[in-house]
Coordinates of C-alpha atoms in Angstrom, one line a residue:
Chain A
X29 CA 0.0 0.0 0.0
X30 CA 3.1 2.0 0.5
X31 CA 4.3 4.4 -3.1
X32 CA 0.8 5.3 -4.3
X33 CA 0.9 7.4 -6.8
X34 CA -0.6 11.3 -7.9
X35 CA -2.6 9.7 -10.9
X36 CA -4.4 7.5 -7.8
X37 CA -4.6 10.4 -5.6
X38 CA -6.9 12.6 -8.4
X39 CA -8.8 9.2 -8.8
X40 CA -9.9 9.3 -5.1
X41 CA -10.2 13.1 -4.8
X42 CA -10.7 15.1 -8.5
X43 CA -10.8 18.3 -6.4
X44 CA -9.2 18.9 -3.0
X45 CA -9.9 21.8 -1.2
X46 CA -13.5 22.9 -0.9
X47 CA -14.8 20.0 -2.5
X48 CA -17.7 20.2 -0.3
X49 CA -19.3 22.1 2.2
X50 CA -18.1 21.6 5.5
X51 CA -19.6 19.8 8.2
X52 CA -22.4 18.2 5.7
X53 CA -23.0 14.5 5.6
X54 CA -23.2 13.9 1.3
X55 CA -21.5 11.0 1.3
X56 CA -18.4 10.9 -0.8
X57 CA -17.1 7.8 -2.5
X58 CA -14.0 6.5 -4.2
X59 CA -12.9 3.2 -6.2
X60 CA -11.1 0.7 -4.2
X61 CA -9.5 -1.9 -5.0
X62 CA -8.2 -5.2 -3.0
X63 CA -7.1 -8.6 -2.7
X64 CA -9.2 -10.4 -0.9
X65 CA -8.8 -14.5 0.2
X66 CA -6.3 -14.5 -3.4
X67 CA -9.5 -12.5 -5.3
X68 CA -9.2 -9.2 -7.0
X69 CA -12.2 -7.4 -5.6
X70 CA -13.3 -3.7 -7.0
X71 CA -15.8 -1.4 -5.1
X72 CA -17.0 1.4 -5.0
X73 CA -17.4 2.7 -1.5
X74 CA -18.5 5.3 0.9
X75 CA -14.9 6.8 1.6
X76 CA -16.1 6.1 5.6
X77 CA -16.5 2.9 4.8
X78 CA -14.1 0.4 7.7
X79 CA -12.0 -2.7 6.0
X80 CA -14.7 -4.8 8.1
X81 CA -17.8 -2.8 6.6
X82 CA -16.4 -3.2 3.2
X83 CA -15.9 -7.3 4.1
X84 CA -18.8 -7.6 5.8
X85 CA -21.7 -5.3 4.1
X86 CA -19.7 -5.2 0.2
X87 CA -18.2 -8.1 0.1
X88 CA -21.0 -10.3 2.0
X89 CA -17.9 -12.1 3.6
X90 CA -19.6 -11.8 7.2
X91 CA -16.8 -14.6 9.2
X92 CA -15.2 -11.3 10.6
X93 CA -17.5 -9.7 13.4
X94 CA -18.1 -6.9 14.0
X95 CA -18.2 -6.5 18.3
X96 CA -17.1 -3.4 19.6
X97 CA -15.8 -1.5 16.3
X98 CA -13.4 0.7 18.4
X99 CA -10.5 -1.9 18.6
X100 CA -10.7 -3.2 22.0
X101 CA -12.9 -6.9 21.1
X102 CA -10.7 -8.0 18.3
X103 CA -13.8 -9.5 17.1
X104 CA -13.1 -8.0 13.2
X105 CA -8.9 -9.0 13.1
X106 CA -7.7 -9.8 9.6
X107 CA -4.5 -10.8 7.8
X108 CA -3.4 -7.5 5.8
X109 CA -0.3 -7.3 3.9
X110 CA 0.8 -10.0 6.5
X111 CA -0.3 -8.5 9.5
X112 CA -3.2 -9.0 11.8
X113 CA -4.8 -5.7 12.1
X114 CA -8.4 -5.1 13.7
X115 CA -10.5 -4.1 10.4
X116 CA -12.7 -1.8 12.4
X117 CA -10.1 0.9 12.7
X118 CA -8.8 1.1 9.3
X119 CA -10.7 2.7 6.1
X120 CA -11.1 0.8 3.4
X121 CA -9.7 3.2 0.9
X122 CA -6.6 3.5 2.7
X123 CA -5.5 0.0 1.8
X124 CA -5.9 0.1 -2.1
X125 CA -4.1 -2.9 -3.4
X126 CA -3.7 -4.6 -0.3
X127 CA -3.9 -8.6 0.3
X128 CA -6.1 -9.3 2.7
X129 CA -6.7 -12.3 4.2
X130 CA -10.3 -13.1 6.3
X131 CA -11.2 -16.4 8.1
X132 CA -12.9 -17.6 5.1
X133 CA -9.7 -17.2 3.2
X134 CA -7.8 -19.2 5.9
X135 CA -9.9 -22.7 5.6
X136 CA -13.1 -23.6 4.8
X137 CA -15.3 -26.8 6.6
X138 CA -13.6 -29.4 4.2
X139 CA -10.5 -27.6 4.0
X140 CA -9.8 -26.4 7.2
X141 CA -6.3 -24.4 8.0
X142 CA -4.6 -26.5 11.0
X143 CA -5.4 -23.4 13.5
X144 CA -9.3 -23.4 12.6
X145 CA -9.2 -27.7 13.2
X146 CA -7.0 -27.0 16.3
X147 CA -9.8 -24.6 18.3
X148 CA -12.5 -27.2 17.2
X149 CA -10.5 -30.1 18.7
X150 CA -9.3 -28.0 21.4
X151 CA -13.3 -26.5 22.3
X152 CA -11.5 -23.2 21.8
X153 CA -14.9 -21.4 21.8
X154 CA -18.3 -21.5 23.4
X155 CA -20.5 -19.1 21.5
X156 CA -18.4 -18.6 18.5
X157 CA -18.8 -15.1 17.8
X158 CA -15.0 -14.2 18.8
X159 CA -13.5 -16.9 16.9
X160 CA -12.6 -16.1 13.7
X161 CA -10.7 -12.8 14.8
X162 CA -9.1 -15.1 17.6
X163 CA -8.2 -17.9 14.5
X164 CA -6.7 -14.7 12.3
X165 CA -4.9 -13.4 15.2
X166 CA -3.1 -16.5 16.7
X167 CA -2.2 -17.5 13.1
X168 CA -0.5 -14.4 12.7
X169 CA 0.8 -14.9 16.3
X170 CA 3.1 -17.8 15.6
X171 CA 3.9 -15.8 12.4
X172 CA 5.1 -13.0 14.5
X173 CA 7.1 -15.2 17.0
X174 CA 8.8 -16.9 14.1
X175 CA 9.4 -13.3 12.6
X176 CA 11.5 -13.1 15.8
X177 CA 9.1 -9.9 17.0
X178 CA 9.2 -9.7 20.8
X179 CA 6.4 -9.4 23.3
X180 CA 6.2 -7.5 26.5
X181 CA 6.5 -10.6 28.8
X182 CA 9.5 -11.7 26.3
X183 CA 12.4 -11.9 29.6
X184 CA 15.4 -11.0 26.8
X185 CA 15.2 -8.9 23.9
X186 CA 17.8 -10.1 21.8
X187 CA 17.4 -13.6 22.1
X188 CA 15.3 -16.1 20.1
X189 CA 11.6 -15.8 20.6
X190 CA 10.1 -19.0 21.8
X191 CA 6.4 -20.1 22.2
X192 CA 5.3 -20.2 25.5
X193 CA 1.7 -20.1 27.3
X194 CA 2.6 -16.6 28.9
X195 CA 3.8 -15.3 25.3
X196 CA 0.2 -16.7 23.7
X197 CA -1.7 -14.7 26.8
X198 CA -0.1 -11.9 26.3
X199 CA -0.2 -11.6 22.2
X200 CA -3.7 -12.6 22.1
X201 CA -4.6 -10.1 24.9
X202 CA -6.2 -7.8 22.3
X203 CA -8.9 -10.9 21.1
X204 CA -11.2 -11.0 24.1
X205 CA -13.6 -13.3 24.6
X206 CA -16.3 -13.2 26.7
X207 CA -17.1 -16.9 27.2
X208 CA -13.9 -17.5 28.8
X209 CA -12.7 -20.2 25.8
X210 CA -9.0 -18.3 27.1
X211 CA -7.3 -21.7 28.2
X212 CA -8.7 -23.7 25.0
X213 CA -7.3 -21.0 22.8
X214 CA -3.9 -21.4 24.3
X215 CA -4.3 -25.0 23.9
X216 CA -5.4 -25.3 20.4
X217 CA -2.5 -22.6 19.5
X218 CA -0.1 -24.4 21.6
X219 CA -0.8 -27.8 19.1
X220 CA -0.1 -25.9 16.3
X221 CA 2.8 -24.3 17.2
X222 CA 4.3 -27.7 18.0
X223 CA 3.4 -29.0 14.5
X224 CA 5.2 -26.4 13.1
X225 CA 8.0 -26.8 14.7
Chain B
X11 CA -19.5 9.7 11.5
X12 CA -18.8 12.9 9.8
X13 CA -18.3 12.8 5.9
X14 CA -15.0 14.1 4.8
X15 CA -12.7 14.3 1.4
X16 CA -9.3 12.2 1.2
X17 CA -6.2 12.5 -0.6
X18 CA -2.8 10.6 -0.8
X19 CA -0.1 13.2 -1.8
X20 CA 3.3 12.6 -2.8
X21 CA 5.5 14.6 -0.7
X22 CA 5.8 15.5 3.3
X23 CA 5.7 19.0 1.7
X24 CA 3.0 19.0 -0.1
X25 CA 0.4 16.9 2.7
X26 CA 1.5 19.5 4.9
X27 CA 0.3 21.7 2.3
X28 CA -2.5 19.7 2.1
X29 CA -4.0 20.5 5.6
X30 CA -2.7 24.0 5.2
X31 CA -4.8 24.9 3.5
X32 CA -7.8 23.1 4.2
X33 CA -9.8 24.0 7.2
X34 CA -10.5 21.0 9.5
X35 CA -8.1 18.8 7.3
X36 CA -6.1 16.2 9.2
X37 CA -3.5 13.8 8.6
X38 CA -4.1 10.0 9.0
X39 CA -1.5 7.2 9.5
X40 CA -2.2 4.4 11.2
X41 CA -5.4 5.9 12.5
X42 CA -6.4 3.4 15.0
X43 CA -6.8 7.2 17.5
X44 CA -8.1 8.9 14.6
X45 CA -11.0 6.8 13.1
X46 CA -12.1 6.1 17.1
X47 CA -12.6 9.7 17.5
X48 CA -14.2 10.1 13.8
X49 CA -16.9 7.5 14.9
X50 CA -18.1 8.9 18.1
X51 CA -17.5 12.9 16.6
X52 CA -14.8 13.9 18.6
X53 CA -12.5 14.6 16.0
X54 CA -15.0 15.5 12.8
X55 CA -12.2 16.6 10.3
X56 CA -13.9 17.5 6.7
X57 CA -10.4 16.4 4.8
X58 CA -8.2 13.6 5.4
X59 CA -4.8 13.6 3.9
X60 CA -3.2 9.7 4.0
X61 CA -0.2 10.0 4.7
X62 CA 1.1 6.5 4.1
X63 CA 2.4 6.4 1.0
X64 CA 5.3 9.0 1.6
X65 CA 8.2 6.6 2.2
X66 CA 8.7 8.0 6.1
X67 CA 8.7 4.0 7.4
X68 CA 12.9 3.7 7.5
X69 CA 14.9 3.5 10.7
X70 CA 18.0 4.7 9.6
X71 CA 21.9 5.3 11.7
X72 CA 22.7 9.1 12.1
X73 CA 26.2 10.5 11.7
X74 CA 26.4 11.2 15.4
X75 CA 25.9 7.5 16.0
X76 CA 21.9 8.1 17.0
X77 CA 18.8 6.2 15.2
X78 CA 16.9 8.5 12.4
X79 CA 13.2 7.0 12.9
X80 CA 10.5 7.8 10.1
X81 CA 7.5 8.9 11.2
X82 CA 5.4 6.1 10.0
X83 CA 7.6 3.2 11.3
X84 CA 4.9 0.7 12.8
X85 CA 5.2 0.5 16.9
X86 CA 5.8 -3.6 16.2
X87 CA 8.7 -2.9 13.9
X88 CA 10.1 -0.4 16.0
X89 CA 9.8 -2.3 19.0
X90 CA 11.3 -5.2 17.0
X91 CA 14.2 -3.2 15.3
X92 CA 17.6 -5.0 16.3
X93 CA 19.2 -1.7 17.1
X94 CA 16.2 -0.8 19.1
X95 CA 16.9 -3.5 21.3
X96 CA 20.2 -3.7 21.6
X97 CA 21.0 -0.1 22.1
X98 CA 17.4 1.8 23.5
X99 CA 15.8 -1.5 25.6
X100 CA 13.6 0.8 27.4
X101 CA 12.0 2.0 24.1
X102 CA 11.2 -1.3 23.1
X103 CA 9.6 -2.3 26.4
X104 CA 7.6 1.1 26.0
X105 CA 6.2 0.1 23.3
X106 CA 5.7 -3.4 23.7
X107 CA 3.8 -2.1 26.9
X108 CA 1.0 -0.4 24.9
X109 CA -1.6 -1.4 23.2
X110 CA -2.4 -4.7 21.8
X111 CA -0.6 -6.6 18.7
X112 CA -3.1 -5.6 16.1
X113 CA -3.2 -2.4 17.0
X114 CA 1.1 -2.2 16.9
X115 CA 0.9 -3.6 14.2
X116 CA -0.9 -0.4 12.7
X117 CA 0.2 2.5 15.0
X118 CA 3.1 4.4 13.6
X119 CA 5.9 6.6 15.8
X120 CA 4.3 9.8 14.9
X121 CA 0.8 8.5 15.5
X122 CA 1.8 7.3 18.8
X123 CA 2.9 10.5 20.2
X124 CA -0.1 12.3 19.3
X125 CA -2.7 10.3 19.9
X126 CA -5.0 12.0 22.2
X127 CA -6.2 11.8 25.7
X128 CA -8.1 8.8 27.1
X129 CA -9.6 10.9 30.0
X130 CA -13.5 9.0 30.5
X131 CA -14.9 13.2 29.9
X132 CA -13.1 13.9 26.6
X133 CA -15.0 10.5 25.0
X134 CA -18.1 11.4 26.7
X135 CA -19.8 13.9 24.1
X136 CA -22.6 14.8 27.2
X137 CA -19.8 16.1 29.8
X138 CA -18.2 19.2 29.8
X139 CA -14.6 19.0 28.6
X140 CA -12.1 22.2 28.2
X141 CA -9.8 19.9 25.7
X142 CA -12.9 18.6 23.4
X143 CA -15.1 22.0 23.4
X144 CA -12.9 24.6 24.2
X145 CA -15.1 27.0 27.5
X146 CA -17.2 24.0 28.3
X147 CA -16.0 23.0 31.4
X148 CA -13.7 20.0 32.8
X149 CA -16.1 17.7 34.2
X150 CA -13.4 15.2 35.8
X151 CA -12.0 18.0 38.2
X152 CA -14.9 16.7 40.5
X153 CA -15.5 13.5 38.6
X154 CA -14.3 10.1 38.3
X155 CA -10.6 10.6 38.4
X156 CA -8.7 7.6 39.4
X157 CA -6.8 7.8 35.9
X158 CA -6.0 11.2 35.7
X159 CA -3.1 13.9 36.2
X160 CA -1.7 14.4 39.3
X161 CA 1.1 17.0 38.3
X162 CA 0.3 19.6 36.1
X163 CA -2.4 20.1 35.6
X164 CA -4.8 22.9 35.7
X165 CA -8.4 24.2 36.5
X166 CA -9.6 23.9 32.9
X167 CA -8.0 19.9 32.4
X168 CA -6.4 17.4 34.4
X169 CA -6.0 14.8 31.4
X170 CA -3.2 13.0 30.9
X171 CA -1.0 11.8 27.6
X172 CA -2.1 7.9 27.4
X173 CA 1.2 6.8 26.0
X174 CA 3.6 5.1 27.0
X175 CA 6.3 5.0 23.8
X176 CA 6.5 9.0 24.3
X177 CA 7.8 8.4 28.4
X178 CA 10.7 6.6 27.0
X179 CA 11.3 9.2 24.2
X180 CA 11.5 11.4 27.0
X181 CA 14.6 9.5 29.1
X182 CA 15.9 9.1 26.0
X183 CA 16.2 13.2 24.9
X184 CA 14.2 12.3 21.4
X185 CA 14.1 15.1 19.1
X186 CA 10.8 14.9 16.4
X187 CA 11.8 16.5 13.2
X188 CA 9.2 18.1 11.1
X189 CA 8.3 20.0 7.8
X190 CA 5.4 22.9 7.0
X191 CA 4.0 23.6 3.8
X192 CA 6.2 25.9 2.8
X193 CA 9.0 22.8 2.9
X194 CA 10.7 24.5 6.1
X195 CA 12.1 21.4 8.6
X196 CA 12.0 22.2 12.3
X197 CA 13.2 20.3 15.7
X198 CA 11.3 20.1 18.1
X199 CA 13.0 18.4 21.4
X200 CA 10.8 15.8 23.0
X201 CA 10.8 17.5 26.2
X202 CA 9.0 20.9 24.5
X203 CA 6.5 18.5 21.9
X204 CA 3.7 17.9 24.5
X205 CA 2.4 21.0 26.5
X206 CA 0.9 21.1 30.1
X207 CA -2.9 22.2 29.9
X208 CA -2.8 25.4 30.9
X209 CA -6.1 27.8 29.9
X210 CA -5.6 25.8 25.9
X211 CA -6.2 22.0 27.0
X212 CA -7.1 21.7 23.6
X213 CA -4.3 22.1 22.3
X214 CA -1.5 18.9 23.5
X215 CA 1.5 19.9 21.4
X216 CA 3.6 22.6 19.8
X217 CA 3.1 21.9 16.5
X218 CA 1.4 24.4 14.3
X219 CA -1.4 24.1 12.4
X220 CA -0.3 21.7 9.0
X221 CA 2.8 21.1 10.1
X222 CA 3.9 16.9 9.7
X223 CA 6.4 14.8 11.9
X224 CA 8.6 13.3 9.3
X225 CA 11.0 11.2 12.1
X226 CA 11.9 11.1 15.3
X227 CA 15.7 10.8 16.0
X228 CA 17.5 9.5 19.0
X229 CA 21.0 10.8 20.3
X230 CA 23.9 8.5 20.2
X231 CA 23.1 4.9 23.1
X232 CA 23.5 5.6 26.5
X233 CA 24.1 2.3 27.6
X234 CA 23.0 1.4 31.4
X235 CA 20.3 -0.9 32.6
X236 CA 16.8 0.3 30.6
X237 CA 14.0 -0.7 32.3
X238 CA 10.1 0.6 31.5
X239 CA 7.9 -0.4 34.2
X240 CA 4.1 -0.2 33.5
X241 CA 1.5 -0.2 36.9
X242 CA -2.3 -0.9 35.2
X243 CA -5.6 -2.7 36.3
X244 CA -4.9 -5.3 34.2
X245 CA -1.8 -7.6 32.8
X246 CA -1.9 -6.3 29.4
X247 CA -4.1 -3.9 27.1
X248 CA -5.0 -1.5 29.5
X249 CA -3.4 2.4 29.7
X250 CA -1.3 3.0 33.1
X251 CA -2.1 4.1 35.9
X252 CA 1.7 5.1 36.6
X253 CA 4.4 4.1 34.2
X254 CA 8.4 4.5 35.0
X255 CA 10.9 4.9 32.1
X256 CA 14.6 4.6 33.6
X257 CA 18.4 4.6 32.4
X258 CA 20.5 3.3 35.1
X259 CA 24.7 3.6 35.0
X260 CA 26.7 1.0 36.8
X261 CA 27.3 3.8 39.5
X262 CA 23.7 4.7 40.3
X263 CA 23.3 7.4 38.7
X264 CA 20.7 7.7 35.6
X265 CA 17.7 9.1 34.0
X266 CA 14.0 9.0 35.1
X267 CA 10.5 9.9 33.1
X268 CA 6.9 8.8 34.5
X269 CA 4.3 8.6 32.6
X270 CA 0.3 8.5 33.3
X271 CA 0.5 11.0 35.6
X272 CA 0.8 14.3 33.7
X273 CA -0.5 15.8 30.4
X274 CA 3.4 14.6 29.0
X275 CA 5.7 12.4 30.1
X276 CA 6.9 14.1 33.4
X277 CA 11.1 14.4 34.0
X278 CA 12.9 16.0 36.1
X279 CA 16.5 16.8 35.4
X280 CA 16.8 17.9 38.7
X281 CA 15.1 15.3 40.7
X282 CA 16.9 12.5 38.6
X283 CA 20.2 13.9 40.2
X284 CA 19.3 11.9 43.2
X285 CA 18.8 8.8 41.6
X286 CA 21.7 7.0 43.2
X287 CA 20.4 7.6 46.7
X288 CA 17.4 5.5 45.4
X289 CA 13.4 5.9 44.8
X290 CA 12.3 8.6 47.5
X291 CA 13.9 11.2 47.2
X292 CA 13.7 11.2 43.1
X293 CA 9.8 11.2 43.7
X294 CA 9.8 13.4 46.3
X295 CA 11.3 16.4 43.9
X296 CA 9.4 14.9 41.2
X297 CA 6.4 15.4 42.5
X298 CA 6.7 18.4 44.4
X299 CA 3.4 21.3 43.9
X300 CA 1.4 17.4 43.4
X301 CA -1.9 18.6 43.1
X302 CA -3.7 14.7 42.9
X303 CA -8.0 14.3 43.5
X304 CA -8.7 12.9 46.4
X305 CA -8.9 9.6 43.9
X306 CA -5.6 9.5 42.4
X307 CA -3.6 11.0 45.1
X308 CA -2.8 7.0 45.2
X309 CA -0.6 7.7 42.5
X310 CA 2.2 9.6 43.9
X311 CA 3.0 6.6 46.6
X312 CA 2.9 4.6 43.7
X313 CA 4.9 6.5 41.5
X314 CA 7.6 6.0 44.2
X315 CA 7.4 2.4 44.5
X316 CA 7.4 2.1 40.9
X317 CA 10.4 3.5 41.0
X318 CA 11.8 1.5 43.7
X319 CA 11.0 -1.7 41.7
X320 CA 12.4 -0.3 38.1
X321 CA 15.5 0.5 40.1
X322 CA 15.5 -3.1 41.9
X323 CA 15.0 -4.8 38.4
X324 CA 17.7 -2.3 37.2
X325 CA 20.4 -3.6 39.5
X326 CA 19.5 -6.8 39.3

């Protein structure tokens, strides 16, 4: 998403300044478009429009939940350009061309990805409506203690990461779920960590 | 939310341009502060000018053996930045402290340090609040102030800066470098970015109107024992209740900032001197013309054993 050029910056705005009365609600749009589960996806969008509202309302991909939409749940978390990011707090237009991954890109029922067939073996859920943003987020998780990205209960900084339960609590401490599914999670994430290892 | 125009331009020069000259224009970055504020119509900006695309996400070595860090560089990767860890350990912890992984992951360095207040009156549009409507009152001065400031502050705000990556800027002397529209680059040492509240609680920082960070760059490592210890209500994702940024030498001596318990990250030079005779009597001159509510006035004790423990885990 980085290096976007003047021609797309007159695509999304013809004119800048004084393009419309202040403090009036005509919505404006803009063309966006992304990579979405490995599919080029074009909209056209209300420029207010969240990377979850554009999934969710647009798209019709409705695995990503919506639950607080002010980044504290991490009900709505998605893969973008690599990194878990809570979809709520981002604008759709800001991440032209970006890849994003959502939990229906990750597996689907006959094809599951080995962290969706973890939290089912693992009862890493009770009500469900968390899970997808907690599958997204501990897949990029173990992604980010691979990458060798530290954590805040990591004891030495410049020493290789390693996958522990207090590392897991404390990376997933921005996925909340209300049932309580918290040990499960670690489980299921602790199983595939090993796997991968 | 408020409808608004966007626009990615090329240049630092010519976004600060941008929101020059546009009334009510902001910048947006990571904007996981922002976009909050946009839905509940705190911040109702009628232009936003992305600044992403400008190439300001390098971490680069400065001739007088410092770090150069572009305004956009991602908390996560600066928090992760081998040089970072090595050399400034107590920035890493800062930032590790904050937040939660998805929203690192988003946040950039400029972002960070102005993201606004988290004071319960500024997000509640039905309170009075000085820094959100300017003359309208402060409604936590005899509310709900547990969180608050309990150092300078003032009868129109007692809010505090939420952060915890700018604290160890602070110890660390960090200098934010910035351009205007007219392409003119200023510095701006950390220590005179964020402003106490005074009668313009609106306003948290020096910067003018349309002028953009660009980097923040650190001075050359000042080795030690870095330690950032972060007191909240709960083990992770939660904003502090008091927050201690040290530098500690071999011989005792070192560098202090705390943080959650002023509008900025609160150091003193002169209190620090004392350091080597240990927690008291830094906190003591710290703290001195404290003006806590009779809920937070918790926090100067803890401030001091804070303290005590960074310097404990400092020696260690």
């Amino acid at each position: 998403m980085v290096g976007v050029s003047a021609a797309a910056a007159l695509a999304v705005a013809p004119s800048v300044a004084g393009a419309k009365p202040a403090g009036t609600d005509t919505p404006v749009t803009a063309k966006v478009s992304l990579t979405v589960n490995g599919q080029r996806r074009e909209l056209e969008l209300d420029l207010r429009t969240s990377l979850l509202d554009a999934a969710r309302e647009h798209l019709h991909l409705t695995g990503s939940k919506k639950g607080c939409d002010h980044g504290q749940c991490g009900a709505c978390t998605m893969i973008v350009d690599g990194r878990r990011i809570n979809a709520c707090l981002t604008l759709a237009v800001m991440h032209q061309g970006s890849e994003i991954t959502t939990i229906e890109g990750l597996g689907q029922p006959e094809n599951l990805h080995p962290m969706q067939a973890a939290f089912i073996k693992h009862d890493g859920y009770q009500c469900g409506y968390c899970t997808p943003g907690q599958i997204c987020s501990g897949v990029a998780v173990l992604d980010e203690i691979k990458a060798g990205i530290p954590s805040h209960v990591t004891a030495d900084l410049n020493a290789p990461m390693q996958v522990t339960e207090a590392e897991i609590r404390e990376r997933m401490s921005g996925n909340i779920c209300r049932c309580g599914a918290y040990s499960n999670i670690v489980e299921a994430m602790t199983e595939v960590a090993g796997r991968k290892a | 939310m408020k409808s608004f125009t966007y626009e990615r331009p090329g240049t630092p020069a010519e976004a600060a341009a941008a929101v020059a000259r546009t009334p009510d224009a902001k910048f947006i970055a990571g904007g996981t502060n922002l976009l909050d504020l946009m839905k509940l119509q705190i911040e109702t900006p009628t232009h936003l000018v992305d600044v992403n695309g400008l190439g300001l996400d390098r971490i680069e070595a400065t001739a007088e053996g410092g770090l150069r860090i572009g305004a956009l560089v991602r908390n996560t990767d600066l928090a992760a930045d081998p040089r970072v860890r090595k050399d400034y350990g107590v920035l890493s912890r800062a930032l590790l402290a904050g937040a939660s992984g998805q929203l690192r992951n988003k946040a950039t360095t400029a972002g960070n340090l102005l993201q606004r207040t988290r004071c319960p009156y500024f997000y509640d549009t039905a309170q009075a609040c000085n820094k959100r409507q300017p003359g309208s009152g402060c409604a936590a001065l005899d509310g709900v102030s547990r969180q608050l400031a309990v150092i300078g502050g003032s009868e129109a705000c007692i809010a505090t800066h939420p952060g915890d990556m700018a604290v160890a800027m602070r110890v660390l002397d960090a200098t934010v470098e910035t351009v205007d529209a007219k392409g003119t680059e200023r510095k701006i040492a950390i220590a005179d970015f964020h402003r106490l509240p005074g009668d313009k609680p609106e306003v948290d920082t020096t910067l003018r109107p349309g002028e953009l960070i660009t980097a923040v760059t650190l001075p050359k490592p000042l080795g030690g024992k870095q330690v950032y210890r972060k007191v909240r209500d709960r083990a992770s994702y939660a904003f502090a209740l008091v927050s201690v940024a040290a530098v500690v030498q071999p011989d005792g001596s070192g560098r202090v900032a705390f943080g959650g318990v002023a509008h900025k990250p609160w150091r003193s030079e002169e209190a620090e001197a004392a350091l080597a005779r240990g927690a008291k009597p830094v906190t003591d001159r710290a703290f001195s013309g404290a003006k806590p509510t009779h809920e937070n006035a918790f926090k100067l004790k803890l401030a001091e054993r804070t303290l005590n423990a960074a310097l404990t885990q400092a020696r260690a």
